[in-house]
Coordinates of C-alpha atoms in Angstrom, one line a residue:
M17 CA 90.1 0.8 158.3
T18 CA 88.1 -1.7 156.3
R19 CA 90.9 -3.7 154.8
S20 CA 93.6 -5.8 156.4
P21 CA 97.0 -4.0 156.6
D22 CA 98.5 -7.0 154.9
P23 CA 96.7 -7.7 151.6
H24 CA 97.5 -11.4 151.9
F25 CA 95.2 -11.8 155.0
V26 CA 91.5 -11.2 155.7
R27 CA 90.5 -9.3 158.9
L28 CA 88.9 -11.5 161.6
A29 CA 85.9 -9.2 161.6
T30 CA 85.2 -10.1 157.9
I31 CA 85.2 -13.8 158.8
E32 CA 83.0 -13.1 161.8
Y33 CA 80.4 -11.2 159.7
F34 CA 80.3 -14.3 157.4
A35 CA 79.7 -16.5 160.5
A36 CA 77.0 -14.2 161.7
A37 CA 75.3 -14.2 158.3
A38 CA 75.6 -18.0 158.1
V39 CA 73.9 -18.7 161.4
F40 CA 71.2 -16.0 160.6
G41 CA 70.7 -17.6 157.2
W42 CA 70.2 -21.0 158.7
G43 CA 67.5 -19.7 161.1
L44 CA 65.9 -17.8 158.2
W45 CA 65.9 -21.0 156.1
L46 CA 64.1 -22.9 158.9
L47 CA 61.4 -20.2 159.2
V48 CA 60.9 -19.9 155.5
W49 CA 60.4 -23.5 154.8
G50 CA 58.5 -24.1 158.0
S51 CA 57.2 -27.3 159.6
D52 CA 56.5 -29.2 156.4
S53 CA 60.1 -29.3 155.2
A54 CA 62.6 -27.8 157.6
I55 CA 64.3 -30.4 159.7
S56 CA 61.5 -32.9 159.0
S57 CA 63.7 -35.8 157.8
A58 CA 64.3 -38.8 160.1
A59 CA 67.9 -37.6 160.5
F60 CA 66.8 -34.7 162.6
A61 CA 64.5 -36.7 164.9
Y62 CA 66.9 -36.5 167.9
L63 CA 67.3 -32.7 167.4
R64 CA 63.5 -32.2 167.1
A65 CA 62.8 -34.2 170.2
S66 CA 65.4 -32.5 172.3
V67 CA 64.3 -28.9 171.3
E68 CA 60.5 -29.7 171.6
G69 CA 61.2 -30.9 175.1
W70 CA 62.1 -27.3 176.0
G71 CA 58.4 -26.4 175.7
F72 CA 58.7 -23.3 173.5
G73 CA 57.0 -24.5 170.5
P74 CA 57.9 -26.5 167.4
A75 CA 61.6 -27.2 166.8
W76 CA 61.8 -25.5 163.4
R77 CA 60.4 -22.3 164.9
V78 CA 62.6 -22.3 168.0
L79 CA 65.7 -23.1 166.1
G80 CA 64.9 -20.6 163.4
L81 CA 64.4 -17.8 165.8
L82 CA 67.5 -18.7 167.9
G83 CA 69.6 -18.8 164.7
M84 CA 68.3 -15.5 163.5
A85 CA 68.8 -13.8 166.9
S86 CA 72.2 -15.3 167.3
G87 CA 73.3 -14.1 163.9
V88 CA 72.0 -10.5 164.6
L89 CA 73.6 -10.3 168.0
Y90 CA 76.9 -11.6 166.7
A91 CA 76.9 -9.1 163.8
I92 CA 76.1 -6.2 166.2
A93 CA 78.9 -7.3 168.6
V94 CA 81.4 -7.4 165.7
K95 CA 80.3 -4.0 164.5
I96 CA 80.5 -2.3 167.9
N97 CA 83.7 -4.2 168.8
G98 CA 85.9 -2.1 171.0
A99 CA 83.3 0.5 172.0
G100 CA 81.4 -2.2 174.0
M101 CA 84.5 -3.9 175.2
M102 CA 82.8 -5.1 178.4
W103 CA 80.0 -7.0 176.7
T104 CA 80.8 -7.6 173.0
P105 CA 83.5 -10.3 173.5
I106 CA 81.1 -12.1 175.8
V107 CA 78.4 -12.0 173.0
R108 CA 80.9 -13.1 170.4
G109 CA 82.1 -16.0 172.6
T110 CA 78.6 -17.1 173.6
T111 CA 77.4 -17.0 170.1
C112 CA 80.4 -19.1 168.9
V113 CA 80.0 -21.7 171.7
G114 CA 76.2 -21.8 171.0
A115 CA 76.9 -22.4 167.3
V116 CA 79.4 -25.2 168.2
I117 CA 76.8 -26.9 170.4
F118 CA 74.1 -26.4 167.8
Y119 CA 76.0 -27.8 164.9
A120 CA 77.5 -30.6 167.0
N121 CA 73.9 -31.6 167.9
L122 CA 73.0 -31.6 164.2
V123 CA 76.0 -33.9 163.6
Y124 CA 74.9 -36.3 166.4
S125 CA 71.3 -36.3 165.2
I126 CA 72.3 -37.2 161.6
M127 CA 74.7 -39.8 162.8
Q128 CA 71.9 -41.6 164.6
V129 CA 70.3 -42.3 161.3
Q130 CA 73.0 -42.2 158.7
P131 CA 76.6 -41.9 159.9
S132 CA 77.9 -41.9 156.3
S133 CA 75.9 -38.8 155.4
T134 CA 77.8 -35.8 154.0
G135 CA 75.8 -33.8 156.5
V136 CA 77.9 -35.3 159.3
Y137 CA 81.1 -34.0 157.7
S138 CA 79.6 -30.7 156.6
Y139 CA 78.1 -29.8 160.0
A140 CA 81.1 -31.1 161.9
T141 CA 83.3 -28.8 159.8
I142 CA 81.0 -25.8 160.5
S143 CA 81.2 -26.7 164.2
V144 CA 85.0 -26.6 164.1
F145 CA 84.9 -23.3 162.2
Y146 CA 82.9 -21.7 165.0
A147 CA 85.2 -23.3 167.6
C148 CA 88.2 -21.7 165.8
L149 CA 86.4 -18.3 165.9
F150 CA 85.9 -18.7 169.6
V151 CA 89.6 -19.4 170.1
A152 CA 90.5 -16.5 167.9
N153 CA 88.5 -14.2 170.3
L154 CA 89.8 -15.6 173.6
D155 CA 92.1 -12.6 174.0
R156 CA 89.2 -10.1 173.7
F157 CA 87.1 -12.3 176.0
A158 CA 89.8 -12.3 178.6
V159 CA 90.2 -8.5 178.5
S160 CA 86.4 -8.2 178.8
L161 CA 86.4 -10.4 181.9
V162 CA 89.3 -8.4 183.4
L163 CA 87.4 -5.1 182.8
I164 CA 84.2 -6.5 184.4
W165 CA 86.2 -7.9 187.4
E166 CA 87.9 -4.5 187.9
R167 CA 84.6 -2.7 187.7
L168 CA 83.1 -5.1 190.2
R169 CA 86.1 -4.8 192.5
G170 CA 85.8 -1.0 192.3
L171 CA 82.2 -1.2 193.4
D172 CA 83.1 -3.3 196.4
T173 CA 85.6 -0.9 197.9

């Protein structure tokens, strides 16, 4: 079934595909524009410094690849859904938590330079959006943990 049984509502998976595409698109945006433009403004200085401290390369490349990988994994987990019940909710939850942390760091970075920027509001709203998706998937996440626990318990006996 591709549509919601109630025409007044949208399926959660549809919203999750949008979320996956959004984080993938952000990563692609960083990689396309590269070091000269992507996250080069003073507002992103805190974010650049913290990511470059990881030692994996320039911040725009690291964040771009992480965004794209996160979007792809999230979309795959949504597509597979119940067939991979042991791992897909964990990927969905981890991706949402990662997005919340990422966008919250963007907010913090921009606030250091210009707290009145619309970027503060925009990225904070996106962060809340991903937090809502995480909460919407908590039931799946809990079932996944129970299945993993039961499998581990079965191996111990």
